[in-house]
JSON list of C-alpha atoms and ligand atoms in Angstrom, two decimals:
[
{"chain": "W", "resi": 793, "resn": "MET", "atom": "CA", "xyz": [121.44, 117.13, 82.49]},
{"chain": "W", "resi": 794, "resn": "LEU", "atom": "CA", "xyz": [117.99, 119.34, 83.09]},
{"chain": "W", "resi": 795, "resn": "SER", "atom": "CA", "xyz": [117.90, 120.92, 86.29]},
{"chain": "W", "resi": 796, "resn": "LEU", "atom": "CA", "xyz": [114.30, 120.01, 86.88]},
{"chain": "W", "resi": 797, "resn": "SER", "atom": "CA", "xyz": [113.13, 120.15, 90.67]},
{"chain": "W", "resi": 798, "resn": "PRO", "atom": "CA", "xyz": [110.76, 116.94, 91.80]},
{"chain": "W", "resi": 799, "resn": "ARG", "atom": "CA", "xyz": [107.79, 118.79, 91.08]},
{"chain": "W", "resi": 800, "resn": "GLU", "atom": "CA", "xyz": [108.47, 119.56, 88.20]},
{"chain": "W", "resi": 801, "resn": "LEU", "atom": "CA", "xyz": [109.86, 116.01, 86.34]},
{"chain": "W", "resi": 802, "resn": "LEU", "atom": "CA", "xyz": [106.72, 114.97, 88.05]},
{"chain": "W", "resi": 803, "resn": "THR", "atom": "CA", "xyz": [104.72, 117.01, 86.40]},
{"chain": "W", "resi": 804, "resn": "THR", "atom": "CA", "xyz": [106.03, 118.18, 82.52]},
{"chain": "W", "resi": 805, "resn": "THR", "atom": "CA", "xyz": [107.14, 114.49, 81.90]},
{"chain": "W", "resi": 806, "resn": "ARG", "atom": "CA", "xyz": [104.46, 114.45, 79.02]},
{"chain": "W", "resi": 807, "resn": "ALA", "atom": "CA", "xyz": [103.55, 111.45, 76.12]},
{"chain": "W", "resi": 808, "resn": "VAL", "atom": "CA", "xyz": [106.11, 113.15, 73.65]},
{"chain": "W", "resi": 809, "resn": "ARG", "atom": "CA", "xyz": [105.45, 112.74, 69.87]},
{"chain": "W", "resi": 810, "resn": "LYS", "atom": "CA", "xyz": [105.64, 115.62, 67.69]},
{"chain": "W", "resi": 811, "resn": "ARG", "atom": "CA", "xyz": [108.55, 117.58, 69.54]},
{"chain": "W", "resi": 812, "resn": "LEU", "atom": "CA", "xyz": [110.56, 114.42, 69.15]},
{"chain": "W", "resi": 813, "resn": "ASP", "atom": "CA", "xyz": [113.79, 114.87, 67.27]},
{"chain": "W", "resi": 814, "resn": "LEU", "atom": "CA", "xyz": [114.28, 112.11, 65.10]},
{"chain": "W", "resi": 815, "resn": "THR", "atom": "CA", "xyz": [117.33, 112.85, 63.62]},
{"chain": "W", "resi": 816, "resn": "ARG", "atom": "CA", "xyz": [119.58, 113.95, 66.51]},
{"chain": "W", "resi": 817, "resn": "PRO", "atom": "CA", "xyz": [121.19, 110.12, 67.37]},
{"chain": "W", "resi": 818, "resn": "VAL", "atom": "CA", "xyz": [120.79, 108.91, 70.94]},
{"chain": "W", "resi": 819, "resn": "GLU", "atom": "CA", "xyz": [123.37, 107.71, 73.07]},
{"chain": "W", "resi": 820, "resn": "ARG", "atom": "CA", "xyz": [123.21, 103.40, 73.87]},
{"chain": "W", "resi": 821, "resn": "ILE", "atom": "CA", "xyz": [124.68, 104.93, 77.26]},
{"chain": "W", "resi": 822, "resn": "VAL", "atom": "CA", "xyz": [122.04, 107.32, 78.23]},
{"chain": "W", "resi": 823, "resn": "ILE", "atom": "CA", "xyz": [119.69, 104.25, 77.42]},
{"chain": "W", "resi": 824, "resn": "GLU", "atom": "CA", "xyz": [121.58, 101.69, 79.86]},
{"chain": "W", "resi": 825, "resn": "GLU", "atom": "CA", "xyz": [121.86, 105.27, 82.92]},
{"chain": "W", "resi": 826, "resn": "CYS", "atom": "CA", "xyz": [117.79, 105.52, 82.47]},
{"chain": "W", "resi": 827, "resn": "ILE", "atom": "CA", "xyz": [117.35, 101.29, 82.56]},
{"chain": "W", "resi": 828, "resn": "THR", "atom": "CA", "xyz": [119.64, 101.15, 85.43]},
{"chain": "W", "resi": 829, "resn": "ILE", "atom": "CA", "xyz": [117.63, 103.90, 87.41]},
{"chain": "W", "resi": 830, "resn": "ALA", "atom": "CA", "xyz": [114.48, 101.90, 85.83]},
{"chain": "W", "resi": 831, "resn": "GLN", "atom": "CA", "xyz": [115.17, 99.69, 88.25]},
{"chain": "W", "resi": 832, "resn": "GLN", "atom": "CA", "xyz": [115.74, 101.07, 91.55]},
{"chain": "W", "resi": 833, "resn": "ALA", "atom": "CA", "xyz": [111.42, 100.53, 90.95]},
{"chain": "W", "resi": 834, "resn": "PRO", "atom": "CA", "xyz": [109.47, 98.42, 93.90]},
{"chain": "W", "resi": 835, "resn": "ASN", "atom": "CA", "xyz": [108.17, 94.78, 91.95]},
{"chain": "W", "resi": 836, "resn": "ALA", "atom": "CA", "xyz": [106.10, 92.09, 93.17]},
{"chain": "W", "resi": 837, "resn": "SER", "atom": "CA", "xyz": [108.34, 89.83, 95.49]},
{"chain": "W", "resi": 838, "resn": "ASN", "atom": "CA", "xyz": [111.88, 91.69, 94.46]},
{"chain": "W", "resi": 839, "resn": "ARG", "atom": "CA", "xyz": [111.81, 89.04, 91.30]},
{"chain": "W", "resi": 840, "resn": "GLN", "atom": "CA", "xyz": [112.76, 92.02, 89.36]},
{"chain": "W", "resi": 841, "resn": "ASN", "atom": "CA", "xyz": [111.21, 90.12, 86.49]},
{"chain": "W", "resi": 842, "resn": "TRP", "atom": "CA", "xyz": [111.42, 93.23, 84.02]},
{"chain": "W", "resi": 843, "resn": "HIS", "atom": "CA", "xyz": [113.01, 93.49, 80.98]},
{"chain": "W", "resi": 844, "resn": "PHE", "atom": "CA", "xyz": [113.81, 96.15, 78.39]},
{"chain": "W", "resi": 845, "resn": "VAL", "atom": "CA", "xyz": [114.91, 95.72, 75.09]},
{"chain": "W", "resi": 846, "resn": "VAL", "atom": "CA", "xyz": [115.92, 98.11, 73.39]},
{"chain": "W", "resi": 847, "resn": "VAL", "atom": "CA", "xyz": [116.20, 99.08, 69.24]},
{"chain": "W", "resi": 848, "resn": "ASP", "atom": "CA", "xyz": [117.92, 100.61, 67.52]},
{"chain": "W", "resi": 849, "resn": "ASP", "atom": "CA", "xyz": [118.01, 98.66, 64.49]},
{"chain": "W", "resi": 850, "resn": "PRO", "atom": "CA", "xyz": [116.33, 100.41, 61.47]},
{"chain": "W", "resi": 851, "resn": "ASP", "atom": "CA", "xyz": [114.61, 97.37, 59.86]},
{"chain": "W", "resi": 852, "resn": "LYS", "atom": "CA", "xyz": [113.40, 95.91, 62.70]},
{"chain": "W", "resi": 853, "resn": "LYS", "atom": "CA", "xyz": [111.73, 99.40, 63.65]},
{"chain": "W", "resi": 854, "resn": "ALA", "atom": "CA", "xyz": [110.88, 99.16, 60.33]},
{"chain": "W", "resi": 855, "resn": "LYS", "atom": "CA", "xyz": [108.66, 95.59, 61.24]},
{"chain": "W", "resi": 856, "resn": "LEU", "atom": "CA", "xyz": [108.00, 97.24, 64.72]},
{"chain": "W", "resi": 857, "resn": "ALA", "atom": "CA", "xyz": [106.49, 99.93, 62.87]},
{"chain": "W", "resi": 858, "resn": "GLU", "atom": "CA", "xyz": [104.41, 97.94, 60.32]},
{"chain": "W", "resi": 859, "resn": "LEU", "atom": "CA", "xyz": [102.36, 96.75, 63.32]},
{"chain": "W", "resi": 860, "resn": "PHE", "atom": "CA", "xyz": [101.80, 99.62, 65.27]},
{"chain": "W", "resi": 861, "resn": "CYS", "atom": "CA", "xyz": [100.37, 101.11, 61.92]},
{"chain": "W", "resi": 862, "resn": "LYS", "atom": "CA", "xyz": [98.03, 97.66, 61.61]},
{"chain": "W", "resi": 863, "resn": "GLY", "atom": "CA", "xyz": [97.08, 98.60, 65.48]},
{"chain": "W", "resi": 864, "resn": "TRP", "atom": "CA", "xyz": [96.73, 101.70, 65.34]},
{"chain": "W", "resi": 865, "resn": "GLU", "atom": "CA", "xyz": [94.09, 101.42, 62.65]},
{"chain": "W", "resi": 866, "resn": "MET", "atom": "CA", "xyz": [92.34, 99.48, 64.41]},
{"chain": "W", "resi": 867, "resn": "TYR", "atom": "CA", "xyz": [92.01, 101.36, 67.08]},
{"chain": "W", "resi": 868, "resn": "VAL", "atom": "CA", "xyz": [91.26, 104.18, 65.79]},
{"chain": "W", "resi": 869, "resn": "ASN", "atom": "CA", "xyz": [87.70, 103.05, 65.34]},
{"chain": "W", "resi": 870, "resn": "ARG", "atom": "CA", "xyz": [87.03, 102.06, 67.94]},
{"chain": "W", "resi": 871, "resn": "PRO", "atom": "CA", "xyz": [85.18, 104.45, 69.95]},
{"chain": "W", "resi": 872, "resn": "THR", "atom": "CA", "xyz": [87.99, 104.34, 72.69]},
{"chain": "W", "resi": 873, "resn": "ALA", "atom": "CA", "xyz": [89.62, 105.87, 70.53]},
{"chain": "W", "resi": 874, "resn": "ALA", "atom": "CA", "xyz": [90.73, 109.80, 71.94]},
{"chain": "W", "resi": 875, "resn": "GLY", "atom": "CA", "xyz": [88.93, 111.28, 69.63]},
{"chain": "W", "resi": 876, "resn": "ASN", "atom": "CA", "xyz": [86.20, 109.30, 69.14]},
{"chain": "W", "resi": 877, "resn": "LEU", "atom": "CA", "xyz": [85.13, 110.08, 73.75]},
{"chain": "W", "resi": 878, "resn": "GLU", "atom": "CA", "xyz": [82.53, 112.68, 73.96]},
{"chain": "W", "resi": 879, "resn": "PHE", "atom": "CA", "xyz": [82.38, 114.68, 76.13]},
{"chain": "W", "resi": 880, "resn": "ASP", "atom": "CA", "xyz": [80.26, 117.84, 77.49]},
{"chain": "W", "resi": 881, "resn": "ASP", "atom": "CA", "xyz": [82.81, 120.36, 78.53]},
{"chain": "W", "resi": 882, "resn": "PRO", "atom": "CA", "xyz": [84.11, 122.32, 74.79]},
{"chain": "W", "resi": 883, "resn": "LYS", "atom": "CA", "xyz": [88.36, 121.99, 75.93]},
{"chain": "W", "resi": 884, "resn": "ARG", "atom": "CA", "xyz": [87.54, 118.66, 77.14]},
{"chain": "W", "resi": 885, "resn": "LYS", "atom": "CA", "xyz": [86.58, 116.99, 73.87]},
{"chain": "W", "resi": 886, "resn": "ALA", "atom": "CA", "xyz": [89.28, 119.52, 71.80]},
{"chain": "W", "resi": 887, "resn": "THR", "atom": "CA", "xyz": [92.25, 118.18, 73.82]},
{"chain": "W", "resi": 888, "resn": "GLN", "atom": "CA", "xyz": [91.37, 114.29, 72.61]},
{"chain": "W", "resi": 889, "resn": "LEU", "atom": "CA", "xyz": [91.30, 115.05, 69.17]},
{"chain": "W", "resi": 890, "resn": "LYS", "atom": "CA", "xyz": [94.89, 117.01, 70.22]},
{"chain": "W", "resi": 891, "resn": "VAL", "atom": "CA", "xyz": [95.83, 114.40, 70.98]},
{"chain": "W", "resi": 892, "resn": "MET", "atom": "CA", "xyz": [94.99, 111.74, 68.52]},
{"chain": "W", "resi": 893, "resn": "SER", "atom": "CA", "xyz": [96.50, 114.47, 66.34]},
{"chain": "W", "resi": 894, "resn": "SER", "atom": "CA", "xyz": [99.86, 114.07, 67.85]},
{"chain": "W", "resi": 895, "resn": "ALA", "atom": "CA", "xyz": [99.28, 110.20, 68.38]},
{"chain": "W", "resi": 896, "resn": "GLN", "atom": "CA", "xyz": [98.93, 110.36, 64.59]},
{"chain": "W", "resi": 897, "resn": "TYR", "atom": "CA", "xyz": [102.02, 111.77, 63.82]},
{"chain": "W", "resi": 898, "resn": "LEU", "atom": "CA", "xyz": [103.33, 109.58, 65.65]},
{"chain": "W", "resi": 899, "resn": "LYS", "atom": "CA", "xyz": [102.38, 106.96, 63.73]},
{"chain": "W", "resi": 900, "resn": "GLU", "atom": "CA", "xyz": [103.58, 108.12, 60.56]},
{"chain": "W", "resi": 901, "resn": "HIS", "atom": "CA", "xyz": [106.57, 108.50, 61.87]},
{"chain": "W", "resi": 902, "resn": "ILE", "atom": "CA", "xyz": [107.06, 105.42, 64.11]},
{"chain": "W", "resi": 903, "resn": "LYS", "atom": "CA", "xyz": [110.10, 104.27, 62.56]},
{"chain": "W", "resi": 904, "resn": "ASP", "atom": "CA", "xyz": [111.70, 107.28, 62.51]},
{"chain": "W", "resi": 905, "resn": "VAL", "atom": "CA", "xyz": [112.50, 107.76, 65.85]},
{"chain": "W", "resi": 906, "resn": "PRO", "atom": "CA", "xyz": [115.39, 106.33, 66.79]},
{"chain": "W", "resi": 907, "resn": "ILE", "atom": "CA", "xyz": [114.62, 104.21, 69.79]},
{"chain": "W", "resi": 908, "resn": "HIS", "atom": "CA", "xyz": [111.84, 101.58, 70.59]},
{"chain": "W", "resi": 909, "resn": "VAL", "atom": "CA", "xyz": [112.02, 100.53, 73.93]},
{"chain": "W", "resi": 910, "resn": "ILE", "atom": "CA", "xyz": [110.15, 97.36, 74.26]},
{"chain": "W", "resi": 911, "resn": "PRO", "atom": "CA", "xyz": [109.70, 96.74, 78.42]},
{"chain": "W", "resi": 912, "resn": "CYS", "atom": "CA", "xyz": [108.98, 93.26, 79.35]},
{"chain": "W", "resi": 913, "resn": "ILE", "atom": "CA", "xyz": [108.59, 91.37, 81.58]},
{"chain": "W", "resi": 914, "resn": "ALA", "atom": "CA", "xyz": [108.64, 87.80, 82.03]},
{"chain": "W", "resi": 915, "resn": "THR", "atom": "CA", "xyz": [105.43, 86.35, 82.92]},
{"chain": "W", "resi": 916, "resn": "ARG", "atom": "CA", "xyz": [101.54, 87.07, 81.09]},
{"chain": "W", "resi": 917, "resn": "THR", "atom": "CA", "xyz": [98.28, 87.46, 82.54]},
{"chain": "W", "resi": 918, "resn": "ASP", "atom": "CA", "xyz": [96.13, 86.46, 79.98]},
{"chain": "W", "resi": 919, "resn": "LEU", "atom": "CA", "xyz": [96.28, 83.67, 81.20]},
{"chain": "W", "resi": 920, "resn": "GLY", "atom": "CA", "xyz": [92.65, 83.51, 82.90]},
{"chain": "W", "resi": 921, "resn": "GLN", "atom": "CA", "xyz": [95.30, 85.02, 86.09]},
{"chain": "W", "resi": 922, "resn": "SER", "atom": "CA", "xyz": [93.33, 86.54, 90.01]},
{"chain": "W", "resi": 923, "resn": "VAL", "atom": "CA", "xyz": [93.05, 89.88, 90.48]},
{"chain": "W", "resi": 924, "resn": "ALA", "atom": "CA", "xyz": [96.18, 89.58, 92.24]},
{"chain": "W", "resi": 925, "resn": "ALA", "atom": "CA", "xyz": [99.15, 88.17, 89.96]},
{"chain": "W", "resi": 926, "resn": "GLN", "atom": "CA", "xyz": [97.81, 90.75, 87.59]},
{"chain": "W", "resi": 927, "resn": "SER", "atom": "CA", "xyz": [98.63, 93.34, 90.01]},
{"chain": "W", "resi": 928, "resn": "ALA", "atom": "CA", "xyz": [101.71, 91.99, 91.08]},
{"chain": "W", "resi": 929, "resn": "ALA", "atom": "CA", "xyz": [102.48, 91.50, 87.72]},
{"chain": "W", "resi": 930, "resn": "TRP", "atom": "CA", "xyz": [101.44, 95.01, 85.56]},
{"chain": "W", "resi": 931, "resn": "GLY", "atom": "CA", "xyz": [102.82, 97.16, 89.66]},
{"chain": "W", "resi": 932, "resn": "THR", "atom": "CA", "xyz": [105.88, 95.91, 88.44]},
{"chain": "W", "resi": 933, "resn": "ILE", "atom": "CA", "xyz": [106.53, 96.71, 85.27]},
{"chain": "W", "resi": 934, "resn": "GLY", "atom": "CA", "xyz": [104.39, 99.74, 85.32]},
{"chain": "W", "resi": 935, "resn": "PRO", "atom": "CA", "xyz": [106.33, 101.76, 87.75]},
{"chain": "W", "resi": 936, "resn": "ALA", "atom": "CA", "xyz": [109.53, 100.72, 86.33]},
{"chain": "W", "resi": 937, "resn": "VAL", "atom": "CA", "xyz": [108.15, 102.42, 82.71]},
{"chain": "W", "resi": 938, "resn": "TRP", "atom": "CA", "xyz": [107.69, 105.05, 84.19]},
{"chain": "W", "resi": 939, "resn": "SER", "atom": "CA", "xyz": [111.10, 105.32, 85.89]},
{"chain": "W", "resi": 940, "resn": "PHE", "atom": "CA", "xyz": [112.45, 105.06, 82.64]},
{"chain": "W", "resi": 941, "resn": "MET", "atom": "CA", "xyz": [109.96, 107.68, 80.83]},
{"chain": "W", "resi": 942, "resn": "LEU", "atom": "CA", "xyz": [110.86, 109.77, 84.45]},
{"chain": "W", "resi": 943, "resn": "ALA", "atom": "CA", "xyz": [114.68, 109.16, 83.91]},
{"chain": "W", "resi": 944, "resn": "ALA", "atom": "CA", "xyz": [114.62, 110.59, 79.59]},
{"chain": "W", "resi": 945, "resn": "ARG", "atom": "CA", "xyz": [112.75, 113.36, 80.38]},
{"chain": "W", "resi": 946, "resn": "LEU", "atom": "CA", "xyz": [116.15, 114.24, 83.00]},
{"chain": "W", "resi": 947, "resn": "TYR", "atom": "CA", "xyz": [118.23, 113.95, 79.59]},
{"chain": "W", "resi": 948, "resn": "GLY", "atom": "CA", "xyz": [116.83, 115.76, 77.41]},
{"chain": "W", "resi": 949, "resn": "LEU", "atom": "CA", "xyz": [113.96, 112.61, 76.13]},
{"chain": "W", "resi": 950, "resn": "GLY", "atom": "CA", "xyz": [110.73, 112.55, 75.36]},
{"chain": "W", "resi": 951, "resn": "THR", "atom": "CA", "xyz": [108.92, 109.60, 75.49]},
{"chain": "W", "resi": 952, "resn": "THR", "atom": "CA", "xyz": [105.27, 108.18, 75.07]},
{"chain": "W", "resi": 953, "resn": "TRP", "atom": "CA", "xyz": [103.48, 104.98, 76.60]},
{"chain": "W", "resi": 954, "resn": "THR", "atom": "CA", "xyz": [102.51, 103.56, 73.56]},
{"chain": "W", "resi": 955, "resn": "SER", "atom": "CA", "xyz": [99.77, 99.87, 73.21]},
{"chain": "W", "resi": 956, "resn": "PHE", "atom": "CA", "xyz": [99.19, 99.58, 69.36]},
{"chain": "W", "resi": 957, "resn": "HIS", "atom": "CA", "xyz": [101.76, 97.11, 68.90]},
{"chain": "W", "resi": 958, "resn": "LEU", "atom": "CA", "xyz": [100.30, 94.57, 71.00]},
{"chain": "W", "resi": 959, "resn": "LEU", "atom": "CA", "xyz": [97.60, 93.50, 69.37]},
{"chain": "W", "resi": 960, "resn": "PHE", "atom": "CA", "xyz": [100.06, 91.73, 67.22]},
{"chain": "W", "resi": 961, "resn": "GLU", "atom": "CA", "xyz": [102.83, 90.87, 70.13]},
{"chain": "W", "resi": 962, "resn": "GLU", "atom": "CA", "xyz": [103.45, 87.25, 68.61]},
{"chain": "W", "resi": 963, "resn": "GLU", "atom": "CA", "xyz": [104.72, 88.67, 65.79]},
{"chain": "W", "resi": 964, "resn": "ALA", "atom": "CA", "xyz": [106.42, 91.65, 68.00]},
{"chain": "W", "resi": 965, "resn": "ALA", "atom": "CA", "xyz": [107.94, 88.46, 69.39]},
{"chain": "W", "resi": 966, "resn": "ALA", "atom": "CA", "xyz": [109.09, 86.73, 66.32]},
{"chain": "W", "resi": 967, "resn": "ILE", "atom": "CA", "xyz": [110.79, 89.67, 65.60]},
{"chain": "W", "resi": 968, "resn": "LEU", "atom": "CA", "xyz": [112.88, 90.21, 68.75]},
{"chain": "W", "resi": 969, "resn": "GLU", "atom": "CA", "xyz": [112.66, 86.39, 69.16]},
{"chain": "W", "resi": 970, "resn": "ILE", "atom": "CA", "xyz": [110.77, 87.82, 72.63]},
{"chain": "W", "resi": 971, "resn": "PRO", "atom": "CA", "xyz": [110.00, 84.24, 74.30]},
{"chain": "W", "resi": 972, "resn": "TYR", "atom": "CA", "xyz": [106.82, 84.53, 74.29]},
{"chain": "W", "resi": 973, "resn": "LYS", "atom": "CA", "xyz": [105.20, 82.18, 75.48]},
{"chain": "W", "resi": 974, "resn": "GLU", "atom": "CA", "xyz": [107.04, 83.02, 79.34]},
{"chain": "W", "resi": 975, "resn": "VAL", "atom": "CA", "xyz": [107.96, 86.71, 79.16]},
{"chain": "W", "resi": 976, "resn": "MET", "atom": "CA", "xyz": [105.38, 89.45, 77.87]},
{"chain": "W", "resi": 977, "resn": "GLN", "atom": "CA", "xyz": [105.68, 92.63, 75.78]},
{"chain": "W", "resi": 978, "resn": "ALA", "atom": "CA", "xyz": [104.32, 95.59, 78.35]},
{"chain": "W", "resi": 979, "resn": "ALA", "atom": "CA", "xyz": [104.14, 98.79, 75.80]},
{"chain": "W", "resi": 980, "resn": "LEU", "atom": "CA", "xyz": [106.37, 100.23, 73.10]},
{"chain": "W", "resi": 981, "resn": "ILE", "atom": "CA", "xyz": [108.40, 102.53, 74.40]},
{"chain": "W", "resi": 982, "resn": "PRO", "atom": "CA", "xyz": [109.80, 105.64, 71.01]},
{"chain": "W", "resi": 983, "resn": "VAL", "atom": "CA", "xyz": [113.10, 107.67, 72.49]},
{"chain": "W", "resi": 984, "resn": "ALA", "atom": "CA", "xyz": [114.15, 110.76, 71.15]},
{"chain": "W", "resi": 985, "resn": "TYR", "atom": "CA", "xyz": [115.69, 113.56, 71.90]},
{"chain": "W", "resi": 986, "resn": "THR", "atom": "CA", "xyz": [113.69, 116.64, 72.05]},
{"chain": "W", "resi": 987, "resn": "LEU", "atom": "CA", "xyz": [112.65, 120.07, 70.90]},
{"chain": "W", "resi": 988, "resn": "GLY", "atom": "CA", "xyz": [113.25, 122.56, 72.89]},
{"chain": "W", "resi": 989, "resn": "THR", "atom": "CA", "xyz": [113.47, 120.79, 76.84]},
{"chain": "W", "resi": 990, "resn": "GLU", "atom": "CA", "xyz": [110.23, 122.95, 77.75]},
{"chain": "W", "resi": 991, "resn": "PHE", "atom": "CA", "xyz": [107.32, 121.12, 78.61]},
{"chain": "W", "resi": 992, "resn": "LYS", "atom": "CA", "xyz": [104.12, 122.81, 80.61]},
{"chain": "W", "resi": 993, "resn": "PRO", "atom": "CA", "xyz": [101.65, 121.18, 83.32]},
{"chain": "W", "resi": 994, "resn": "ALA", "atom": "CA", "xyz": [98.56, 119.68, 81.07]},
{"chain": "W", "resi": 995, "resn": "PRO", "atom": "CA", "xyz": [95.00, 119.98, 82.60]},
{"chain": "W", "resi": 996, "resn": "ARG", "atom": "CA", "xyz": [93.73, 117.37, 84.26]},
{"chain": "W", "resi": 997, "resn": "GLU", "atom": "CA", "xyz": [90.21, 116.39, 85.95]},
{"chain": "W", "resi": 998, "resn": "PRO", "atom": "CA", "xyz": [90.15, 118.26, 89.47]},
{"chain": "W", "resi": 999, "resn": "ILE", "atom": "CA", "xyz": [91.10, 116.09, 91.79]},
{"chain": "W", "resi": 1000, "resn": "GLN", "atom": "CA", "xyz": [87.65, 115.63, 93.48]},
{"chain": "W", "resi": 1001, "resn": "ARG", "atom": "CA", "xyz": [86.16, 114.10, 90.92]},
{"chain": "W", "resi": 1002, "resn": "MET", "atom": "CA", "xyz": [89.29, 111.05, 91.19]},
{"chain": "W", "resi": 1003, "resn": "MET", "atom": "CA", "xyz": [89.28, 110.98, 95.24]},
{"chain": "W", "resi": 1004, "resn": "HIS", "atom": "CA", "xyz": [87.42, 109.07, 97.47]},
{"chain": "W", "resi": 1005, "resn": "TRP", "atom": "CA", "xyz": [88.03, 109.60, 101.13]},
{"chain": "W", "resi": 1006, "resn": "ASN", "atom": "CA", "xyz": [87.32, 106.55, 103.32]},
{"chain": "W", "resi": 1007, "resn": "ARG", "atom": "CA", "xyz": [83.81, 105.78, 101.16]},
{"chain": "W", "resi": 1008, "resn": "TRP", "atom": "CA", "xyz": [83.36, 105.71, 96.94]},
{"chain": "P", "resi": 1287, "resn": "FMN", "atom": "C1", "xyz": [98.86, 102.20, 79.24]},
{"chain": "P", "resi": 1287, "resn": "FMN", "atom": "C2", "xyz": [98.56, 103.35, 78.12]},
{"chain": "P", "resi": 1287, "resn": "FMN", "atom": "C3", "xyz": [98.23, 103.35, 77.37]},
{"chain": "P", "resi": 1287, "resn": "FMN", "atom": "C4", "xyz": [98.26, 103.89, 76.11]},
{"chain": "P", "resi": 1287, "resn": "FMN", "atom": "N1", "xyz": [98.76, 103.99, 74.41]},
{"chain": "P", "resi": 1287, "resn": "FMN", "atom": "C5", "xyz": [98.95, 104.76, 73.36]},
{"chain": "P", "resi": 1287, "resn": "FMN", "atom": "C6", "xyz": [99.21, 104.34, 72.65]},
{"chain": "P", "resi": 1287, "resn": "FMN", "atom": "O1", "xyz": [99.65, 103.59, 72.52]},
{"chain": "P", "resi": 1287, "resn": "FMN", "atom": "N2", "xyz": [99.51, 106.06, 71.45]},
{"chain": "P", "resi": 1287, "resn": "FMN", "atom": "C7", "xyz": [99.86, 106.95, 72.55]},
{"chain": "P", "resi": 1287, "resn": "FMN", "atom": "O2", "xyz": [100.43, 108.01, 71.17]},
{"chain": "P", "resi": 1287, "resn": "FMN", "atom": "N3", "xyz": [99.96, 106.85, 72.88]},
{"chain": "P", "resi": 1287, "resn": "FMN", "atom": "C8", "xyz": [99.46, 105.89, 74.01]},
{"chain": "P", "resi": 1287, "resn": "FMN", "atom": "N4", "xyz": [99.75, 106.46, 76.03]},
{"chain": "P", "resi": 1287, "resn": "FMN", "atom": "C9", "xyz": [99.82, 108.17, 75.59]},
{"chain": "P", "resi": 1287, "resn": "FMN", "atom": "C10", "xyz": [98.43, 108.35, 76.82]},
{"chain": "P", "resi": 1287, "resn": "FMN", "atom": "O3", "xyz": [97.96, 108.34, 75.18]},
{"chain": "P", "resi": 1287, "resn": "FMN", "atom": "C11", "xyz": [98.98, 109.92, 77.08]},
{"chain": "P", "resi": 1287, "resn": "FMN", "atom": "O4", "xyz": [99.24, 109.80, 78.20]},
{"chain": "P", "resi": 1287, "resn": "FMN", "atom": "C12", "xyz": [97.39, 110.75, 77.07]},
{"chain": "P", "resi": 1287, "resn": "FMN", "atom": "O5", "xyz": [97.27, 111.68, 76.42]},
{"chain": "P", "resi": 1287, "resn": "FMN", "atom": "C13", "xyz": [98.27, 111.85, 78.49]},
{"chain": "P", "resi": 1287, "resn": "FMN", "atom": "O6", "xyz": [99.29, 112.48, 77.92]},
{"chain": "P", "resi": 1287, "resn": "FMN", "atom": "P1", "xyz": [100.24, 113.07, 79.02]},
{"chain": "P", "resi": 1287, "resn": "FMN", "atom": "O7", "xyz": [100.75, 112.26, 79.52]},
{"chain": "P", "resi": 1287, "resn": "FMN", "atom": "O8", "xyz": [101.07, 114.11, 77.81]},
{"chain": "P", "resi": 1287, "resn": "FMN", "atom": "O9", "xyz": [99.69, 114.11, 78.93]},
{"chain": "P", "resi": 1287, "resn": "FMN", "atom": "C14", "xyz": [99.14, 105.52, 76.25]},
{"chain": "P", "resi": 1287, "resn": "FMN", "atom": "C15", "xyz": [100.08, 105.85, 77.82]},
{"chain": "P", "resi": 1287, "resn": "FMN", "atom": "C16", "xyz": [99.15, 104.38, 78.71]},
{"chain": "P", "resi": 1287, "resn": "FMN", "atom": "C17", "xyz": [99.36, 105.04, 80.50]}
]
């Protein structure tokens, strides 16, 4: 396990794409340990209705990779794609272009990442639910996934929250035999050991831009 302070862990758990070691296998026991940690996350009504589908079968990863690449193609020309966003600050624009290049690298190598983790929640939020119900679902799966990603970092693993394959969620459900009508996939998290373990905090906006005391 890496020896990181809580602050280091929370500020250096990055979206890792180009620094994934595609050649080193990831032991199942390590993934199980990360999921055990993730299970300690808060969850609405203590229902614990999260699931983690862990994929190390090369054929299934290749099929998921096809959906991921199709999703990427749909995303890349959208105005909201990272590289297409406009910023006054040229540094911010440069960062977005780096994110795009990194995401493209991941797209090209996704099938070779040793493990794909598909976090799921046993409910759906795409059927006109109230914001409260949506909050319960996403507020349950989100923290568990982030805990998984933090735990993975402690074990020297790199992860990225990705959502491209969800544009074809039902097809992914068929590949993995997930009961689509009752269970919603939240992401596809590629998992691999990182090349080197040193990561830095990322540049972020000044907190004054997003913090509001007492009123908006
Ligand atoms: C909800 C969500 C969806 C994301 N989807 C993708 C994705 O489909 N592909 C990808 O490469 N990264 C994806 N990311 C990762 C972000 O691009 C990344 O977190 C962001 O660029 C900031 O990088 P950092 O976490 O290293 O600071 C996603 C992150 C979140 C939280």
